[in-house]
Every structure is written in C-alpha cells, then in structure tokens.
XYZ file of C-alpha atoms in Angstrom:
574
model
C 0.056 -0.168 0.110
C 3.056 2.112 0.688
C 4.429 1.825 -2.410
C 1.085 2.221 -4.466
C 0.293 5.336 -2.663
C 3.495 7.430 -4.689
C 0.826 7.207 -8.274
C -2.252 6.440 -6.472
C -3.263 9.338 -4.064
C -7.508 9.025 -4.106
C -7.940 6.760 -0.958
C -11.652 5.055 -0.578
C -12.728 3.857 2.547
C -14.839 1.918 4.460
C -15.254 0.321 8.195
C -17.456 -2.534 9.538
C -18.269 -2.129 13.211
C -20.477 -3.629 16.057
C -23.650 -1.382 15.678
C -25.047 1.297 17.827
C -25.679 1.760 21.213
C -27.387 4.250 20.698
C -29.444 5.149 17.751
C -29.856 8.018 16.121
C -33.889 9.610 14.906
C -33.271 10.328 11.194
C -34.472 14.034 11.530
C -32.457 14.475 15.027
C -29.882 17.598 15.314
C -26.614 17.742 14.862
C -25.699 18.101 18.651
C -27.571 14.949 19.342
C -26.413 12.993 16.335
C -22.485 13.895 17.851
C -23.304 12.995 20.778
C -24.912 9.568 19.885
C -21.623 8.921 17.477
C -19.073 9.592 20.053
C -21.165 7.926 22.914
C -21.074 4.818 20.161
C -17.315 5.380 18.997
C -15.901 5.574 22.475
C -17.610 2.414 23.834
C -16.980 0.158 20.102
C -14.291 -1.347 18.521
C -14.034 -1.182 14.812
C -14.222 -4.930 13.114
C -12.751 -3.882 9.582
C -11.229 -1.229 7.441
C -11.139 -1.444 3.648
C -9.211 0.939 1.420
C -9.125 1.079 -2.333
C -6.221 3.320 -3.717
C -6.575 5.061 -7.263
C -5.780 7.730 -9.556
C -7.519 10.959 -10.986
C -8.220 8.992 -13.517
C -10.302 6.097 -11.508
C -7.180 3.378 -12.430
C -7.385 0.981 -9.169
C -3.718 0.446 -7.637
C -5.812 -2.501 -5.452
C -7.879 -3.151 -2.165
C -7.354 -4.132 1.012
C -9.089 -4.945 4.170
C -7.850 -5.384 7.258
C -9.485 -7.959 9.705
C -9.542 -6.805 13.469
C -8.708 -8.590 16.483
C -11.224 -7.396 19.239
C -7.878 -6.606 20.937
C -6.579 -3.497 21.757
C -3.053 -4.457 21.086
C -3.793 -5.271 18.023
C -5.217 -2.058 17.247
C -2.593 0.139 18.652
C 0.040 -1.996 16.276
C -2.010 -1.495 12.663
C -2.801 2.301 14.543
C 1.342 2.868 14.586
C 1.858 1.413 11.334
C -1.058 2.565 9.359
C 0.201 6.272 10.883
C 4.047 5.646 9.639
C 2.659 4.934 6.295
C 0.213 7.949 6.361
C 3.180 10.184 7.305
C 5.253 9.489 4.433
C 1.757 10.627 2.150
C 0.418 13.978 2.654
C -1.645 14.820 -0.758
C -4.311 12.066 -0.371
C -7.573 12.378 -1.425
C -10.147 10.346 0.594
C -13.209 9.264 -0.693
C -16.442 7.784 1.238
C -20.078 7.391 1.275
C -21.916 8.108 4.154
C -18.292 8.838 6.233
C -19.072 9.926 9.465
C -18.814 6.762 11.213
C -16.120 5.302 9.072
C -13.874 8.623 9.521
C -15.006 8.821 13.772
C -13.484 4.945 13.863
C -10.560 6.437 12.205
C -9.779 9.610 13.971
C -10.308 6.944 17.042
C -7.656 4.381 15.553
C -5.109 7.187 14.426
C -5.372 9.664 18.004
C -5.702 6.426 20.036
C -8.301 8.529 22.232
C -11.902 9.511 22.356
C -13.456 11.292 20.081
C -13.532 15.346 20.967
C -16.267 16.414 22.749
C -18.062 18.766 20.015
C -18.430 18.506 15.704
C -16.247 21.364 15.364
C -13.217 19.562 17.371
C -14.010 16.618 15.278
C -13.474 18.096 11.768
C -10.642 20.309 13.013
C -8.796 16.594 13.922
C -10.166 15.039 10.828
C -8.144 18.161 8.592
C -5.248 17.371 11.492
C -4.961 13.732 10.600
C -6.035 13.172 7.032
C -5.998 16.906 5.548
C -8.933 18.870 3.974
C -9.686 17.581 0.724
C -12.376 14.789 1.958
C -14.851 14.076 -0.052
C -18.164 12.241 0.554
C -20.026 10.405 -2.256
C -23.619 10.688 -0.948
C -23.290 14.101 -0.429
C -22.234 14.904 -3.793
C -24.776 12.738 -4.743
C -28.030 15.357 -3.405
C -27.041 17.842 -6.308
C -28.273 15.545 -8.230
C -32.265 14.580 -9.191
C -31.120 11.201 -11.431
C -29.205 9.880 -8.730
C -32.653 10.867 -5.953
C -30.862 13.182 -4.551
C -28.768 11.584 -2.192
C -31.437 9.313 -0.890
C -30.507 5.958 -1.974
C -27.574 4.242 -0.395
C -24.513 2.289 -2.205
C -25.475 -0.520 -3.589
C -28.646 1.311 -5.526
C -26.644 3.880 -6.377
C -24.144 1.633 -8.073
C -27.174 -0.197 -9.910
C -28.125 3.290 -11.570
C -24.503 4.010 -12.685
C -24.493 0.440 -14.066
C -20.948 0.390 -11.398
C -20.956 -3.545 -10.629
C -19.655 -4.750 -7.165
C -16.851 -7.310 -6.728
C -16.884 -9.292 -3.835
C -19.947 -8.919 -1.013
C -21.772 -6.371 0.248
C -21.036 -4.870 3.662
C -17.437 -6.397 3.841
C -15.832 -3.071 4.344
C -13.216 -3.936 1.307
C -16.411 -4.397 -1.521
C -17.703 -1.437 -0.432
C -14.398 0.556 -0.317
C -13.978 -0.684 -3.796
C -17.425 0.504 -4.882
C -17.205 3.844 -3.447
C -14.342 4.645 -5.753
C -16.090 2.993 -8.472
C -18.966 4.996 -8.277
C -16.885 8.018 -7.539
C -15.264 7.614 -10.961
C -18.603 6.777 -12.773
C -19.967 9.825 -11.434
C -17.207 12.354 -12.071
C -17.582 11.026 -15.703
C -21.086 11.846 -16.255
C -21.902 14.717 -14.834
C -18.026 16.375 -14.891
C -18.268 16.805 -10.999
C -16.367 20.540 -9.734
C -14.806 18.281 -6.614
C -14.288 21.919 -4.896
C -17.607 22.482 -4.911
C -17.840 19.319 -2.255
C -14.619 18.821 -0.434
C -15.278 18.431 3.009
C -18.500 18.286 3.230
C -20.014 14.639 5.134
C -24.009 14.114 4.516
C -25.644 15.176 7.190
C -23.276 17.347 8.521
C -23.312 21.168 8.402
C -19.607 21.812 9.580
C -17.267 21.228 6.912
C -13.809 20.044 7.367
C -10.934 22.937 7.268
C -7.996 23.432 8.622
C -7.820 24.888 11.832
C -6.397 28.059 12.567
C -2.633 27.871 13.281
C -1.636 30.117 16.240
C 1.226 27.362 17.614
C 4.602 27.327 16.997
C 5.992 23.771 18.622
C 9.615 21.998 18.169
C 9.423 19.181 16.577
C 10.227 15.704 18.116
C 13.708 15.060 17.912
C 14.773 13.835 14.140
C 16.796 11.236 13.289
C 19.184 13.795 10.988
C 22.448 14.348 10.487
C 24.372 16.317 12.877
C 24.341 20.247 11.745
C 21.223 20.086 9.862
C 18.898 22.947 11.013
C 15.871 21.592 12.678
C 12.819 23.859 11.826
C 10.696 24.768 13.989
C 6.667 22.978 13.074
C 3.606 24.899 12.490
C 0.722 23.463 14.421
C -3.089 23.517 14.849
C -3.887 25.004 18.666
C -5.893 21.855 19.293
C -4.950 20.007 22.327
C -4.869 16.561 20.046
C -1.414 18.614 17.978
C 0.885 16.948 21.220
C 2.723 14.906 20.740
C 2.398 14.287 16.891
C 5.224 14.315 14.302
C 4.282 15.735 11.270
C 0.802 16.264 11.848
C 0.144 12.313 12.792
C -0.200 11.678 16.669
C 2.139 9.193 17.725
C 1.908 7.910 21.694
C -0.644 9.879 23.450
C -0.050 10.624 26.955
C 0.328 7.371 28.347
C 3.911 8.270 27.669
C 4.257 10.005 30.697
C 2.867 7.153 33.120
C 4.687 4.466 30.569
C 8.013 6.748 31.598
C 7.366 6.698 35.278
C 6.531 3.256 35.555
C 9.383 1.610 33.923
C 11.591 4.569 35.813
C 9.882 3.297 39.418
C 10.795 -0.459 38.785
C 14.553 -0.679 36.554
C 15.437 -3.297 38.967
C 12.952 -5.567 37.937
C 15.041 -7.754 35.516
C 15.316 -7.964 32.118
C 11.706 -7.361 29.771
C 11.527 -10.628 27.984
C 9.800 -9.852 24.285
C 7.775 -11.541 21.927
C 5.531 -10.949 19.042
C 2.571 -10.819 21.211
C 3.773 -7.864 23.060
C 6.455 -5.852 20.969
C 4.420 -2.862 20.388
C 3.859 -2.351 24.165
C 7.454 -3.076 24.790
C 8.503 -0.854 21.898
C 5.995 2.323 23.112
C 7.711 1.651 27.361
C 11.563 1.809 25.066
C 10.587 4.758 22.757
C 9.321 6.659 26.298
C 12.435 6.344 28.610
C 14.830 7.102 25.593
C 13.891 10.811 25.921
C 15.834 10.461 29.635
C 18.128 7.255 28.939
C 20.161 7.630 25.743
C 22.773 5.632 26.205
C 22.212 2.645 24.465
C 23.887 -0.808 25.718
C 23.003 -3.447 22.365
C 24.086 -7.420 22.285
C 23.237 -9.805 19.947
C 22.848 -13.862 19.835
C 22.856 -15.588 15.905
C 23.548 -19.257 15.009
C 27.285 -18.695 14.951
C 29.622 -18.478 12.125
C 29.584 -20.102 8.837
C 33.162 -18.785 8.200
C 35.380 -18.540 10.769
C 37.977 -15.709 10.946
C 41.277 -17.022 11.646
C 42.805 -14.838 14.707
C 45.417 -12.751 13.150
C 43.481 -12.618 9.733
C 43.865 -8.727 7.700
C 40.595 -6.494 7.543
C 40.039 -7.135 4.552
C 39.494 -10.621 5.101
C 37.699 -10.407 8.076
C 35.241 -8.017 6.824
C 34.872 -10.586 3.721
C 33.948 -13.171 6.167
C 31.673 -11.293 8.153
C 29.757 -10.503 5.603
C 29.126 -14.081 4.131
C 28.173 -15.149 7.595
C 26.168 -11.887 8.365
C 24.558 -11.936 4.631
C 23.393 -15.736 5.208
C 22.322 -15.796 8.381
C 19.624 -14.226 10.813
C 19.704 -13.064 14.213
C 18.020 -14.885 16.903
C 18.161 -12.597 20.085
C 18.895 -8.362 20.180
C 19.540 -7.275 23.664
C 19.138 -3.328 24.720
C 19.786 -1.952 27.676
C 18.856 1.799 28.291
C 20.772 3.878 31.111
C 21.570 7.968 31.403
C 24.931 9.716 31.511
C 25.337 8.416 35.372
C 25.048 5.257 34.585
C 21.433 4.899 35.980
C 19.672 2.047 34.094
C 16.041 2.639 32.808
C 15.109 -1.411 31.322
C 16.234 -3.881 29.471
C 14.494 -5.617 26.250
C 15.907 -8.853 25.153
C 13.951 -8.996 21.899
C 13.650 -12.304 20.451
C 13.399 -13.230 16.723
C 11.269 -15.781 14.733
C 13.911 -18.544 13.954
C 12.482 -22.023 12.212
C 15.532 -24.996 12.254
C 14.173 -26.597 10.191
C 13.692 -24.602 6.916
C 17.151 -22.464 8.176
C 19.238 -23.263 5.161
C 22.133 -21.904 6.998
C 23.579 -22.259 10.697
C 26.301 -23.830 12.600
C 24.963 -26.478 14.416
C 27.120 -26.344 17.384
C 26.455 -22.655 18.019
C 22.907 -23.552 17.927
C 23.410 -26.298 20.452
C 25.426 -24.111 22.855
C 22.724 -21.595 22.601
C 20.311 -24.245 23.477
C 22.389 -25.548 26.406
C 22.471 -21.455 27.523
C 19.045 -21.326 27.896
C 17.244 -20.407 24.301
C 13.769 -21.893 23.827
C 13.844 -22.560 19.462
C 10.683 -23.568 19.867
C 9.332 -21.156 21.595
C 11.124 -18.759 18.713
C 9.248 -20.738 16.453
C 5.563 -20.138 18.242
C 6.298 -16.272 19.621
C 9.054 -15.109 17.824
C 8.923 -11.735 16.922
C 9.199 -11.460 13.241
C 12.419 -9.510 11.089
C 10.993 -7.494 8.935
C 8.371 -6.309 11.310
C 10.255 -5.355 13.361
C 13.020 -3.108 11.262
C 9.904 -0.814 10.347
C 8.878 -0.423 13.729
C 12.516 0.076 15.270
C 13.101 2.362 12.533
C 10.180 4.395 13.679
C 11.821 4.625 17.101
C 15.172 5.740 16.105
C 13.748 8.279 13.957
C 12.406 10.296 16.961
C 15.672 10.036 18.798
C 18.979 11.420 16.997
C 21.414 12.315 20.479
C 21.999 8.354 21.616
C 24.939 6.943 22.755
C 25.548 3.405 21.631
C 27.688 1.145 23.524
C 28.717 -2.270 22.429
C 31.460 -5.013 23.409
C 33.501 -6.345 20.695
C 30.305 -5.156 18.719
C 31.655 -6.002 14.975
C 28.828 -8.527 14.863
C 26.434 -6.796 16.437
C 26.553 -3.424 14.338
C 25.923 -5.876 10.900
C 23.675 -7.602 12.017
C 21.702 -4.055 13.040
C 22.473 -2.470 10.228
C 21.537 -5.701 8.148
C 17.983 -5.469 10.238
C 17.620 -1.790 9.815
C 18.503 -1.439 6.142
C 16.840 -4.660 5.000
C 20.144 -5.483 2.942
C 23.138 -7.258 2.500
C 26.015 -5.582 4.494
C 28.055 -2.918 1.844
C 31.065 -3.908 0.261
C 34.042 -2.665 1.746
C 34.657 -1.820 5.738
C 34.837 1.960 4.608
C 31.178 1.478 3.526
C 29.912 0.129 6.414
C 31.415 1.998 8.842
C 30.168 4.927 7.173
C 26.617 3.396 6.968
C 26.461 2.937 11.030
C 27.537 6.464 11.248
C 24.311 7.687 9.099
C 21.879 5.099 10.953
C 22.812 4.863 14.619
C 25.309 8.323 14.190
C 29.306 8.455 15.388
C 29.014 7.825 18.921
C 29.252 4.420 18.918
C 31.470 2.672 21.464
C 33.505 -0.515 22.193
C 33.923 -1.651 25.704
C 36.306 -3.866 24.460
C 38.399 -1.892 23.033
C 38.348 1.001 25.764
C 39.908 -1.513 27.564
C 43.033 -1.791 26.203
C 44.198 1.193 27.420
C 44.531 -0.508 30.259
C 47.465 -2.925 32.004
C 44.418 -3.719 35.305
C 42.460 -5.003 32.507
C 44.870 -6.825 30.745
C 44.707 -4.658 27.614
C 41.341 -5.718 25.943
C 42.031 -9.251 26.101
C 39.348 -10.577 27.897
C 35.724 -11.244 27.277
C 33.010 -9.252 29.176
C 32.479 -12.222 31.843
C 36.172 -12.095 33.262
C 36.072 -8.261 32.540
C 33.023 -7.657 35.111
C 34.598 -9.948 37.677
C 37.714 -7.807 38.057
C 35.101 -4.855 38.092
C 33.353 -6.770 40.338
C 30.410 -6.069 38.476
C 27.657 -8.869 38.542
C 25.856 -10.038 36.426
C 21.880 -10.293 36.154
C 20.097 -12.919 34.099
C 22.042 -15.462 32.162
C 25.102 -15.463 29.871
C 24.990 -15.658 26.352
C 21.318 -14.054 26.893
C 21.629 -10.411 24.773
C 19.482 -8.972 27.464
C 21.855 -10.174 29.899
C 24.635 -8.794 27.829
C 23.266 -5.835 27.143
C 22.968 -4.982 31.010
C 26.360 -6.025 32.040
C 28.438 -4.233 29.218
C 25.961 -0.748 30.118
C 27.377 -1.718 33.833
C 30.955 -2.493 32.846
C 30.940 0.887 30.817
C 29.569 2.615 34.049
C 32.074 1.022 36.238
C 34.661 2.188 33.868
C 33.896 5.380 33.903
C 34.002 6.324 37.549
C 37.586 4.152 38.231
C 39.376 5.713 34.742
C 37.742 8.698 34.589
C 37.733 8.000 30.578
C 37.685 10.656 28.092
C 34.897 9.275 25.491
C 35.427 11.229 22.969
C 39.239 9.205 22.923
C 37.069 6.443 22.182
C 34.132 7.329 19.696
C 33.763 5.227 16.617
C 36.340 2.684 17.093
C 35.633 -1.038 17.339
C 38.051 -3.461 18.344
C 39.604 -5.413 15.538
C 38.594 -2.377 12.952
C 41.142 0.434 11.934
C 38.685 2.452 10.235
C 36.733 4.900 12.370
C 33.069 5.408 12.272
C 32.947 9.018 10.878
C 29.867 11.083 9.717
C 30.623 10.217 5.870
C 31.363 13.230 3.770
C 28.071 15.126 2.311
C 27.641 16.061 -1.081
C 23.728 15.195 -2.262
C 20.654 17.788 -1.168
C 18.309 15.206 -1.856
C 14.482 16.135 -0.837
C 12.700 14.330 2.525
C 10.086 12.412 1.500
C 6.641 14.308 1.659
C 6.130 14.618 5.280
C 2.595 15.194 7.102
C 2.550 18.676 7.961
C -0.076 20.942 7.680
C -0.565 22.521 4.254
C 1.493 25.840 3.228
C 4.649 24.454 5.610
C 7.513 24.263 3.725
C 10.016 21.365 3.896
C 13.232 21.616 3.779
C 15.161 19.466 1.566
C 17.587 17.402 3.721
C 21.237 16.750 3.065
C 22.241 13.299 3.526
C 25.621 11.322 2.662
C 27.256 10.530 -0.388
C 26.269 7.138 -0.235
C 24.329 4.631 -2.615
C 22.580 3.639 1.212
C 20.855 6.766 1.652
C 17.956 6.707 -0.348
C 15.264 6.354 -0.208
C 15.270 7.588 4.111
C 13.768 9.341 5.708
C 15.485 11.945 8.524
C 18.293 9.411 8.241
C 16.708 6.395 8.618
C 16.173 3.647 6.012
C 12.867 3.024 5.208
C 11.712 0.590 2.431
C 14.957 0.259 0.390
C 14.738 -0.355 -3.178
C 12.723 -3.150 -2.984
C 9.736 -0.533 -3.113
C 9.558 -0.137 -6.902
C 9.630 -4.054 -7.314
C 7.186 -4.269 -4.971
C 4.730 -1.654 -6.743
C 5.031 -3.753 -9.880
C 4.004 -6.615 -8.283
C 1.114 -4.724 -7.077
C-alpha cells in the first residue's frame, strides 16, 4: 500500500463496526447526532477497514481489507503502522460514502483517544490528521435528481450508474472498492467540480477545514545528520496536536505514565519481548529514550559459517563477516537504556522468529550451545518476532531519537546484524562503506568497551571477554550468560564502572571498534535530496535534507532507511 500511494493518491475507505448502542432518529439535530456517535465509537471497536487506492483517472491500484481482532494490542499495532504510512504521504484525497462513522473510527484508531467533545473539534481533527480533501459520495449525489438527491444507499446508487460490485456487500473492502468506482463513474457522467464538495459530509453542516494555526512547537528530535538545522513546526491550536510528528499522532499522553512506571521498576529485571508484546515494549522503550540516551546492545546469532583466523587482515575479516551476516539471521537482540550517570531505565531482550527446520544456513554447534545456555528455539518458532516487522517499528522509534550513544562489547557483529535489520539489505562491500552506514543510521557516537579496555593494563589490555572483565571490575551479572538482554545489561554496567574508576574521556574512543582500524565517522555530504513527503500542515515549507554521498542514502526519512529499493519492485508486482 505504501508503495502504491506514491502514484495512486485517491483513498476510498469504508469500515464495519458492531452496530449502534444508541440509535439516532432520522431528523435529530446535529448536536444530538454527534453525542450519539461519540458514545457509540468511544465504546465499541472497529471490525474491518477497507481501503481502495486509485488515481485521478479512476485506475485502481488495489483494495485492502483489514480484519481486526477484538484486542486493544492489535488496534495499537495497526494504528502505529498505518500512522507511519500516513506520515509519508500528505497529498491524499479521501473518499467515503456516508462516511461520518468511518472517519470517526479512523480518528479513534489514529489518535488512540476518545472522540473530541464537539462536531467542530471533530472536523478540525479530521483536517489535522487526514487533510481537508475529504469527499462524501452520498453528499455529492444530493445535487443530482437522477441520483435521487442522495437518498439511496451505495448499492442502489451503483446500480443506477451501471457499476457492478466486486465481492460481498457489507464487507469493508468491497464497499470501499464500490465507492471508488461509483465516484469515478460520477466524475465521468457529470463532470463534477470537486472543490464544491470538498470537506462536506452527508448529514453534517460543519465543513472539514484546516483549523487556525496559533502555536509554533518544536518538532520531536529527528534522526537526521548533525548540523542540519531543524525547523519549528506550525501546528493547529488544538489539544490533540501533541505529541505529534508531521501532524500524525504518535504515543499519546500515556507516555509519561509509562515512563514513570518504567523508572520506578528499573531493577525489575530483563523484559522478554515476543511478537505478542512487541508494540507495548517498544512504546515503553521509546518513552524511556527521552531521558536515557545511552543504548547498550548485544546480539545472539547462529554462529559462523566462515571462521576468521585470529591474525587475519581486516579485508579478509570483513569478507568473512559479510558472508556470515548476509546468509544468517539474528536470534536475539538485547538493548539496555541508561543515562550518563549509569542509571538503568530497563533492559529488553527481543526474541526473533527462528525455524531451525527451514533455515538453510547456521552452525549446528552454535545452536546446541545456545540451547544449553537456555534459549528456547521452540518458543522462538511459535512466538518469535517477525524481523521485517521489527525493522519497520524499530526504525520508527529510532527516527524520534537522534542524540543517542551506542555501547557494544566487541560489537562488530552486533552492529552488522543491526545494520542488516534496519536497512533490510546485505552488508556493503567494504569496511569503509560499512562504517559510513553505521554513522548514517546510528550516528558517530559508538563506543566499544573491549576497545576501551585495551588502554588499561589492569584490564589485561582488552584481551578478556565480557564475563571476566566484569569480574575484575566487581560487576555482577543479572540473568544468564549468552543471552542478549543479560549481555547488554552487563555491558552497560561495566561501562559505568569503568567511567567511575578511570575517568574515561569518551571522545578518545568514539567511533572505534575492537579489531577494526577504520573509524566510524560521518561521511562527506555532497548530495541534497528532498525528504519524503512529510505529513505536516499544508503550506508549511519542506526543507531539503542533506544526506551523505552514499548509495545507501535513498530512500530515507530523517537519516533512517525506510523501504530500500524493493519499493519499486513491490509496487510493480502490485
């Protein structure tokens, strides 16, 4: 859908929901009708959402029918992903048929909040989230006698216009497709001037139009290159506007509650993350990142297909690593967040789907070793996180936090698997390109604790593993060894202890990895590329974004790789 939206910007929508708790009499006033709708929508959940994409000539790109579980977690998941897609496409035209309730459920989905208290506020929030170009086909039909002045339902109107339905009635996908085709036929037959109808809904007198802008709020931290000035963003004077990024609601006020809860229980242990609780835990991590910007990471992966001899040159070592990482999948990712004083906000252990039966490449000895360490591969098979989905959501979190410091221990492979996850591409062909892409995605403030230990005799000049180094420093492990979460937490605590004991000057070590001579630093910028369409208010100028001169730079948004070149391939298939 995201790929198709680049060329098919007319979005027809329909929803199915579980009826009406309060039924509104036909001739009720608008105030009563809105109160009834608010009560119904606030207390019930959407069942289906249908979306059909077409272009201005009525050419259909595709129809999608989203089927929801009656679980709040699934609604939150869809909301975050759909909001992410919306944030990349501002110039859309929205079509509905008698669409008041459809838009109401969409507003509830995207904002994750109850509907506002008045029709005026409701139309303003529609304009804020979706834009003002909303057309209601039933409202348009009111102006044509041969269409019974809008008194007919969608099915009968389609019959008059000679438009056949595809699929079953009262199915959101089929209804959205029929709405798109009816609209295209009406445009052909009546030469409709759309500007007359923009913003009007059937049965509503208040027009959807852009609210008056009176506030200038700074944007959330964006994941762009250092030194690029950040625009302040003009937002409507409306309480639903914050927190937002590009006019789309992200993580409503529960953030502060989640962050407080997380801080109060920072020693509660390692948070196990599976497919079922991924969204909830990513939201907590996102909240904690506002105050805990030191990110310690570790990964577990299925061994080495090519083992690199100890004294190999850097070129051979990188070639072996590229072969291993390109052909295998990450099993666990551990992330620990802390502040500059070493205060831990929390540790997350992400468990990825891994099917030994279907994986072609892995080291059987490494798999057995991980099993002996306590990693449950049956649980990974059943409840593991899809890597592509994680990549999209984790990238979304990264895009909101630029000023992070990344900690690793002998972290070359950890960073390699992270780069592969985020870019969704094989590793680049050289160590120089690899370090440049690390700088582009994560920034230049990357510290390797094993590299730092090389400068201290009493730490055996970096020749020890993490466990032995922690023992020398008097740092105890929480959790089991060879688990990504526990290792990331131990890395964070070892680093904090080293800072305390040795008064480490971090700038000396930033960008250096153990066993690598090429430093991670910002590549020379020579290209100026426009950003992807931001979902901000109409009329707000868009900055061109300065990006590194690297083939990995496009397509990007705020310096984070989103949907690499497979987009065009996906769109062609669609």
